[in-house]
PDB file of C-alpha atoms in Angstrom:
ATOM      1  CA  UNK J   1     151.357 136.349 105.455  1.00  0.00           C
ATOM      2  CA  UNK J   2     150.308 139.734 103.308  1.00  0.00           C
ATOM      3  CA  UNK J   3     149.087 142.356 105.182  1.00  0.00           C
ATOM      4  CA  UNK J   4     148.185 146.135 104.277  1.00  0.00           C
ATOM      5  CA  UNK J   5     146.445 148.232 106.588  1.00  0.00           C
ATOM      6  CA  UNK J   6     145.130 151.812 105.456  1.00  0.00           C
ATOM      7  CA  UNK J   7     144.452 154.117 107.854  1.00  0.00           C
ATOM      8  CA  UNK J   8     143.518 157.815 107.865  1.00  0.00           C
ATOM      9  CA  UNK J   9     140.371 158.985 106.237  1.00  0.00           C
ATOM     10  CA  UNK J  10     138.040 161.101 107.507  1.00  0.00           C
ATOM     11  CA  UNK J  11     135.398 163.738 106.957  1.00  0.00           C
ATOM     12  CA  UNK J  12     137.016 166.800 105.741  1.00  0.00           C
ATOM     13  CA  UNK J  13     135.863 169.750 103.851  1.00  0.00           C
ATOM     14  CA  UNK J  14     137.278 170.921  99.851  1.00  0.00           C
ATOM     15  CA  UNK J  15     140.143 172.823 100.016  1.00  0.00           C
ATOM     16  CA  UNK J  16     141.781 171.072 102.750  1.00  0.00           C
ATOM     17  CA  UNK J  17     144.343 168.197 102.771  1.00  0.00           C
ATOM     18  CA  UNK J  18     144.578 164.962 104.261  1.00  0.00           C
ATOM     19  CA  UNK J  19     146.941 162.087 104.515  1.00  0.00           C
ATOM     20  CA  UNK J  20     146.454 158.260 104.146  1.00  0.00           C
ATOM     21  CA  UNK J  21     149.058 155.282 105.476  1.00  0.00           C
ATOM     22  CA  UNK J  22     149.045 152.592 104.008  1.00  0.00           C
ATOM     23  CA  UNK J  23     150.786 150.235 106.997  1.00  0.00           C
ATOM     24  CA  UNK J  24     152.614 146.931 105.084  1.00  0.00           C
ATOM     25  CA  UNK J  25     153.528 143.465 106.931  1.00  0.00           C
ATOM     26  CA  UNK J  26     155.081 140.085 105.625  1.00  0.00           C
ATOM     27  CA  UNK J  27     156.885 140.559 102.693  1.00  0.00           C
ATOM     28  CA  UNK J  28     160.139 142.578 101.459  1.00  0.00           C
ATOM     29  CA  UNK J  29     158.162 146.261 101.449  1.00  0.00           C
ATOM     30  CA  UNK J  30     161.179 147.985 100.108  1.00  0.00           C
ATOM     31  CA  UNK J  31     161.276 145.626  97.338  1.00  0.00           C
ATOM     32  CA  UNK J  32     158.029 146.107  95.719  1.00  0.00           C
ATOM     33  CA  UNK J  33     156.253 148.696  94.304  1.00  0.00           C
ATOM     34  CA  UNK J  34     152.708 150.156  96.135  1.00  0.00           C
ATOM     35  CA  UNK J  35     149.840 151.437  94.184  1.00  0.00           C
ATOM     36  CA  UNK J  36     146.864 153.455  95.166  1.00  0.00           C
ATOM     37  CA  UNK J  37     143.415 152.788  93.960  1.00  0.00           C
ATOM     38  CA  UNK J  38     140.177 154.484  95.061  1.00  0.00           C
ATOM     39  CA  UNK J  39     136.378 153.527  94.601  1.00  0.00           C
ATOM     40  CA  UNK J  40     133.905 156.423  94.701  1.00  0.00           C
ATOM     41  CA  UNK J  41     130.686 155.777  96.237  1.00  0.00           C
ATOM     42  CA  UNK J  42     128.678 153.669  93.588  1.00  0.00           C
ATOM     43  CA  UNK J  43     131.629 153.469  91.446  1.00  0.00           C
ATOM     44  CA  UNK J  44     133.866 151.699  89.630  1.00  0.00           C
ATOM     45  CA  UNK J  45     137.607 150.864  90.456  1.00  0.00           C
ATOM     46  CA  UNK J  46     139.621 154.262  90.020  1.00  0.00           C
ATOM     47  CA  UNK J  47     143.806 153.855  89.799  1.00  0.00           C
ATOM     48  CA  UNK J  48     144.866 156.841  91.728  1.00  0.00           C
ATOM     49  CA  UNK J  49     148.528 156.106  91.227  1.00  0.00           C
ATOM     50  CA  UNK J  50     151.845 154.280  92.474  1.00  0.00           C
ATOM     51  CA  UNK J  51     155.981 154.470  93.545  1.00  0.00           C
ATOM     52  CA  UNK J  52     158.463 152.460  92.420  1.00  0.00           C
ATOM     53  CA  UNK J  53     160.878 150.388  94.960  1.00  0.00           C
ATOM     54  CA  UNK J  54     164.058 152.499  95.512  1.00  0.00           C
ATOM     55  CA  UNK J  55     165.826 149.958  93.487  1.00  0.00           C
ATOM     56  CA  UNK J  56     163.481 151.876  90.530  1.00  0.00           C
ATOM     57  CA  UNK J  57     164.628 154.770  91.841  1.00  0.00           C
ATOM     58  CA  UNK J  58     161.577 155.683  94.020  1.00  0.00           C
ATOM     59  CA  UNK J  59     159.742 157.542  91.260  1.00  0.00           C
ATOM     60  CA  UNK J  60     155.880 158.245  90.961  1.00  0.00           C
ATOM     61  CA  UNK J  61     153.133 157.773  89.016  1.00  0.00           C
ATOM     62  CA  UNK J  62     149.476 159.728  88.985  1.00  0.00           C
ATOM     63  CA  UNK J  63     146.389 159.588  87.097  1.00  0.00           C
ATOM     64  CA  UNK J  64     145.439 162.606  85.694  1.00  0.00           C
ATOM     65  CA  UNK J  65     142.016 163.566  88.137  1.00  0.00           C
ATOM     66  CA  UNK J  66     144.919 164.235  91.320  1.00  0.00           C
ATOM     67  CA  UNK J  67     148.223 165.095  89.431  1.00  0.00           C
ATOM     68  CA  UNK J  68     149.473 168.056  91.114  1.00  0.00           C
ATOM     69  CA  UNK J  69     147.054 167.684  94.153  1.00  0.00           C
ATOM     70  CA  UNK J  70     148.059 163.775  95.458  1.00  0.00           C
ATOM     71  CA  UNK J  71     151.821 162.889  96.159  1.00  0.00           C
ATOM     72  CA  UNK J  72     152.636 159.476  96.960  1.00  0.00           C
ATOM     73  CA  UNK J  73     155.574 158.913  99.103  1.00  0.00           C
ATOM     74  CA  UNK J  74     157.244 155.551 101.521  1.00  0.00           C
ATOM     75  CA  UNK J  75     158.955 155.005 104.137  1.00  0.00           C
ATOM     76  CA  UNK J  76     160.548 151.539 103.843  1.00  0.00           C
ATOM     77  CA  UNK J  77     162.337 151.519 107.025  1.00  0.00           C
ATOM     78  CA  UNK J  78     158.721 151.441 108.465  1.00  0.00           C
ATOM     79  CA  UNK J  79     157.118 149.928 105.627  1.00  0.00           C
ATOM     80  CA  UNK J  80     154.988 152.467 104.997  1.00  0.00           C
ATOM     81  CA  UNK J  81     153.367 154.101 102.020  1.00  0.00           C
ATOM     82  CA  UNK J  82     151.611 157.810 102.316  1.00  0.00           C
ATOM     83  CA  UNK J  83     149.025 159.270  99.824  1.00  0.00           C
ATOM     84  CA  UNK J  84     149.269 163.100 100.678  1.00  0.00           C
ATOM     85  CA  UNK J  85     146.167 164.626  99.227  1.00  0.00           C
ATOM     86  CA  UNK J  86     145.828 167.992  98.923  1.00  0.00           C
ATOM     87  CA  UNK J  87     142.848 170.532  97.605  1.00  0.00           C
ATOM     88  CA  UNK J  88     140.411 168.121  98.126  1.00  0.00           C
ATOM     89  CA  UNK J  89     137.467 168.080  96.181  1.00  0.00           C
ATOM     90  CA  UNK J  90     134.136 166.369  96.536  1.00  0.00           C
ATOM     91  CA  UNK J  91     134.818 164.009  93.738  1.00  0.00           C
ATOM     92  CA  UNK J  92     137.617 162.767  95.475  1.00  0.00           C
ATOM     93  CA  UNK J  93     135.020 161.051  97.575  1.00  0.00           C
ATOM     94  CA  UNK J  94     135.442 157.713  97.950  1.00  0.00           C
ATOM     95  CA  UNK J  95     137.230 154.381  99.712  1.00  0.00           C
ATOM     96  CA  UNK J  96     140.889 154.549  98.986  1.00  0.00           C
ATOM     97  CA  UNK J  97     142.864 151.650  98.861  1.00  0.00           C
ATOM     98  CA  UNK J  98     146.603 150.072  98.658  1.00  0.00           C
ATOM     99  CA  UNK J  99     148.108 147.287  97.050  1.00  0.00           C
ATOM    100  CA  UNK J 100     151.040 145.728  96.402  1.00  0.00           C
ATOM    101  CA  UNK J 101     153.025 145.873  93.236  1.00  0.00           C
ATOM    102  CA  UNK J 102     152.081 148.362  90.090  1.00  0.00           C
ATOM    103  CA  UNK J 103     151.572 145.945  87.358  1.00  0.00           C
ATOM    104  CA  UNK J 104     149.877 142.886  89.339  1.00  0.00           C
ATOM    105  CA  UNK J 105     148.497 143.970  92.547  1.00  0.00           C
ATOM    106  CA  UNK J 106     148.237 140.837  94.271  1.00  0.00           C
ATOM    107  CA  UNK J 107     146.839 142.091  97.605  1.00  0.00           C
ATOM    108  CA  UNK J 108     144.688 144.633  98.979  1.00  0.00           C
ATOM    109  CA  UNK J 109     144.113 146.575 101.864  1.00  0.00           C
ATOM    110  CA  UNK J 110     140.630 146.753 103.736  1.00  0.00           C
ATOM    111  CA  UNK J 111     140.426 150.586 102.495  1.00  0.00           C
ATOM    112  CA  UNK J 112     139.670 153.751 104.344  1.00  0.00           C
ATOM    113  CA  UNK J 113     137.075 156.259 103.641  1.00  0.00           C
ATOM    114  CA  UNK J 114     137.865 159.502 102.915  1.00  0.00           C
ATOM    115  CA  UNK J 115     134.656 161.879 102.797  1.00  0.00           C
ATOM    116  CA  UNK J 116     135.087 165.504 101.220  1.00  0.00           C
ATOM    117  CA  UNK J 117     132.136 167.048 102.160  1.00  0.00           C
ATOM    118  CA  UNK J 118     131.477 170.998 103.450  1.00  0.00           C
TER     119      UNK J 118
ATOM    120  CA  UNK U   1     144.857 156.186  77.461  1.00  0.00           C
ATOM    121  CA  UNK U   2     143.361 152.564  76.704  1.00  0.00           C
ATOM    122  CA  UNK U   3     139.513 151.953  77.092  1.00  0.00           C
ATOM    123  CA  UNK U   4     138.817 148.509  78.307  1.00  0.00           C
ATOM    124  CA  UNK U   5     135.133 147.475  77.765  1.00  0.00           C
ATOM    125  CA  UNK U   6     133.347 144.848  79.283  1.00  0.00           C
ATOM    126  CA  UNK U   7     130.311 143.233  78.483  1.00  0.00           C
ATOM    127  CA  UNK U   8     127.611 141.991  79.919  1.00  0.00           C
ATOM    128  CA  UNK U   9     126.922 144.825  82.270  1.00  0.00           C
ATOM    129  CA  UNK U  10     124.651 142.249  84.661  1.00  0.00           C
ATOM    130  CA  UNK U  11     125.190 138.643  84.359  1.00  0.00           C
ATOM    131  CA  UNK U  12     121.830 137.280  85.474  1.00  0.00           C
ATOM    132  CA  UNK U  13     122.870 133.149  86.302  1.00  0.00           C
ATOM    133  CA  UNK U  14     121.055 129.996  87.723  1.00  0.00           C
ATOM    134  CA  UNK U  15     123.377 128.340  90.524  1.00  0.00           C
ATOM    135  CA  UNK U  16     125.660 125.720  89.166  1.00  0.00           C
ATOM    136  CA  UNK U  17     125.908 127.320  86.015  1.00  0.00           C
ATOM    137  CA  UNK U  18     128.901 128.611  83.625  1.00  0.00           C
ATOM    138  CA  UNK U  19     128.924 132.381  83.456  1.00  0.00           C
ATOM    139  CA  UNK U  20     131.249 134.524  80.814  1.00  0.00           C
ATOM    140  CA  UNK U  21     132.579 137.471  81.001  1.00  0.00           C
ATOM    141  CA  UNK U  22     134.341 139.695  78.231  1.00  0.00           C
ATOM    142  CA  UNK U  23     136.735 142.736  78.224  1.00  0.00           C
ATOM    143  CA  UNK U  24     138.026 144.714  75.439  1.00  0.00           C
ATOM    144  CA  UNK U  25     141.023 146.627  75.339  1.00  0.00           C
ATOM    145  CA  UNK U  26     141.428 149.619  72.994  1.00  0.00           C
ATOM    146  CA  UNK U  27     145.636 148.800  72.034  1.00  0.00           C
ATOM    147  CA  UNK U  28     147.264 145.434  72.814  1.00  0.00           C
ATOM    148  CA  UNK U  29     148.377 144.428  76.211  1.00  0.00           C
ATOM    149  CA  UNK U  30     151.786 143.251  75.759  1.00  0.00           C
ATOM    150  CA  UNK U  31     154.150 145.154  77.537  1.00  0.00           C
ATOM    151  CA  UNK U  32     157.827 145.785  76.359  1.00  0.00           C
ATOM    152  CA  UNK U  33     158.779 142.943  79.166  1.00  0.00           C
ATOM    153  CA  UNK U  34     156.793 140.504  76.833  1.00  0.00           C
ATOM    154  CA  UNK U  35     154.392 140.029  79.906  1.00  0.00           C
ATOM    155  CA  UNK U  36     150.066 141.040  79.128  1.00  0.00           C
ATOM    156  CA  UNK U  37     149.321 142.706  82.510  1.00  0.00           C
ATOM    157  CA  UNK U  38     145.447 141.785  82.239  1.00  0.00           C
ATOM    158  CA  UNK U  39     143.707 141.273  85.284  1.00  0.00           C
ATOM    159  CA  UNK U  40     140.572 139.929  86.970  1.00  0.00           C
ATOM    160  CA  UNK U  41     139.202 141.296  90.114  1.00  0.00           C
ATOM    161  CA  UNK U  42     136.004 140.482  91.804  1.00  0.00           C
ATOM    162  CA  UNK U  43     134.216 143.068  94.249  1.00  0.00           C
ATOM    163  CA  UNK U  44     132.089 142.014  97.061  1.00  0.00           C
ATOM    164  CA  UNK U  45     129.276 144.277  98.747  1.00  0.00           C
ATOM    165  CA  UNK U  46     131.477 145.713 101.520  1.00  0.00           C
ATOM    166  CA  UNK U  47     134.924 143.651 101.160  1.00  0.00           C
ATOM    167  CA  UNK U  48     138.148 145.238  98.978  1.00  0.00           C
ATOM    168  CA  UNK U  49     138.897 144.244  95.691  1.00  0.00           C
ATOM    169  CA  UNK U  50     140.220 140.468  95.457  1.00  0.00           C
ATOM    170  CA  UNK U  51     142.479 139.427  92.447  1.00  0.00           C
ATOM    171  CA  UNK U  52     141.695 136.269  90.945  1.00  0.00           C
ATOM    172  CA  UNK U  53     142.990 136.320  87.493  1.00  0.00           C
ATOM    173  CA  UNK U  54     146.452 137.808  86.154  1.00  0.00           C
ATOM    174  CA  UNK U  55     148.257 137.877  83.133  1.00  0.00           C
ATOM    175  CA  UNK U  56     145.641 136.810  81.158  1.00  0.00           C
ATOM    176  CA  UNK U  57     144.964 133.379  82.781  1.00  0.00           C
ATOM    177  CA  UNK U  58     147.080 132.807  86.184  1.00  0.00           C
ATOM    178  CA  UNK U  59     145.196 131.813  89.247  1.00  0.00           C
ATOM    179  CA  UNK U  60     146.412 133.849  91.923  1.00  0.00           C
ATOM    180  CA  UNK U  61     146.755 131.990  95.574  1.00  0.00           C
ATOM    181  CA  UNK U  62     143.600 130.292  96.739  1.00  0.00           C
ATOM    182  CA  UNK U  63     141.617 131.071  94.071  1.00  0.00           C
ATOM    183  CA  UNK U  64     138.757 128.435  93.184  1.00  0.00           C
ATOM    184  CA  UNK U  65     140.031 126.449  90.248  1.00  0.00           C
ATOM    185  CA  UNK U  66     136.417 127.195  89.031  1.00  0.00           C
ATOM    186  CA  UNK U  67     137.413 130.446  87.686  1.00  0.00           C
ATOM    187  CA  UNK U  68     139.539 130.788  84.795  1.00  0.00           C
ATOM    188  CA  UNK U  69     140.804 133.191  82.218  1.00  0.00           C
ATOM    189  CA  UNK U  70     141.640 133.205  78.564  1.00  0.00           C
ATOM    190  CA  UNK U  71     142.344 135.268  75.026  1.00  0.00           C
ATOM    191  CA  UNK U  72     144.914 137.671  73.473  1.00  0.00           C
ATOM    192  CA  UNK U  73     145.303 140.946  71.683  1.00  0.00           C
ATOM    193  CA  UNK U  74     142.904 142.515  72.774  1.00  0.00           C
ATOM    194  CA  UNK U  75     140.284 140.069  73.348  1.00  0.00           C
ATOM    195  CA  UNK U  76     139.981 138.840  77.205  1.00  0.00           C
ATOM    196  CA  UNK U  77     137.439 136.196  79.066  1.00  0.00           C
ATOM    197  CA  UNK U  78     136.974 135.220  82.795  1.00  0.00           C
ATOM    198  CA  UNK U  79     134.693 132.130  82.984  1.00  0.00           C
ATOM    199  CA  UNK U  80     132.815 131.185  85.596  1.00  0.00           C
ATOM    200  CA  UNK U  81     132.323 126.937  85.046  1.00  0.00           C
ATOM    201  CA  UNK U  82     130.071 126.224  88.010  1.00  0.00           C
ATOM    202  CA  UNK U  83     128.464 129.303  89.737  1.00  0.00           C
ATOM    203  CA  UNK U  84     128.346 129.479  93.599  1.00  0.00           C
ATOM    204  CA  UNK U  85     126.276 131.395  96.159  1.00  0.00           C
ATOM    205  CA  UNK U  86     129.987 133.320  97.262  1.00  0.00           C
ATOM    206  CA  UNK U  87     130.859 134.545  93.952  1.00  0.00           C
ATOM    207  CA  UNK U  88     127.941 137.225  93.784  1.00  0.00           C
ATOM    208  CA  UNK U  89     129.468 140.723  93.312  1.00  0.00           C
ATOM    209  CA  UNK U  90     131.182 143.287  90.269  1.00  0.00           C
ATOM    210  CA  UNK U  91     133.926 142.052  88.758  1.00  0.00           C
ATOM    211  CA  UNK U  92     136.304 144.433  86.926  1.00  0.00           C
ATOM    212  CA  UNK U  93     138.973 143.464  84.322  1.00  0.00           C
ATOM    213  CA  UNK U  94     142.081 145.673  84.408  1.00  0.00           C
ATOM    214  CA  UNK U  95     144.980 146.621  82.586  1.00  0.00           C
ATOM    215  CA  UNK U  96     148.440 147.327  83.879  1.00  0.00           C
ATOM    216  CA  UNK U  97     150.419 147.184  80.955  1.00  0.00           C
ATOM    217  CA  UNK U  98     150.666 151.023  80.163  1.00  0.00           C
ATOM    218  CA  UNK U  99     149.612 153.808  82.366  1.00  0.00           C
ATOM    219  CA  UNK U 100     147.702 154.987  83.220  1.00  0.00           C
ATOM    220  CA  UNK U 101     146.107 151.825  84.868  1.00  0.00           C
ATOM    221  CA  UNK U 102     142.560 151.148  83.554  1.00  0.00           C
ATOM    222  CA  UNK U 103     139.152 149.098  84.459  1.00  0.00           C
ATOM    223  CA  UNK U 104     136.316 148.089  82.414  1.00  0.00           C
ATOM    224  CA  UNK U 105     133.447 149.035  83.408  1.00  0.00           C
ATOM    225  CA  UNK U 106     132.324 146.545  85.801  1.00  0.00           C
ATOM    226  CA  UNK U 107     129.957 143.298  85.952  1.00  0.00           C
ATOM    227  CA  UNK U 108     127.394 142.457  88.086  1.00  0.00           C
ATOM    228  CA  UNK U 109     126.800 138.782  88.257  1.00  0.00           C
ATOM    229  CA  UNK U 110     123.920 137.870  90.354  1.00  0.00           C
ATOM    230  CA  UNK U 111     122.315 134.685  91.220  1.00  0.00           C
ATOM    231  CA  UNK U 112     118.374 134.268  88.954  1.00  0.00           C
TER     232      UNK U 112
END
């Protein structure tokens, strides 16, 4: 059974950093791209970015709103994908979800809440 | 960026009656690999988004057959043949053909 479990969310002050993790199980993690999405309170879904699998260079793509501040990385030995969030802004407050794949996003985790506030 | 426009914003439906949601993209969604990466997701309160339909019309594992997707080019539709109480939530179309991935604004399905 495919499972994705996000962790690392919490309350953080503007300008600070936070790292989210998404632990995967039930599939060949290394062969899949992994994607991060978010949903701010009362808003719609927003794509954050994704990381390709090793076979495709492990390269990354980001939304303009987070480019230069957020970094996605992966540890295939542990089946974990990370979202490093720096220089956080109040508008980054959202539930963050990781998903399997970059084009279909078939499986979603439960999400982890990040609140950026002073 | 590809803009996804969903209508209606809200869809009050009687239980057992059909519902239909439209999604229009600002550009065609055929990828260079020949696939059209247009998906439909359901977001229930307090739950993570759930994939219903991928590549226009493919029902994801475990999704009831009352959900169906259709369309081509820039116009796509999600249909629920007979709405059940558990279908209440917000539905989003999503295109992943072109980066950045973009979503429609959402359609709230509620029971009349």
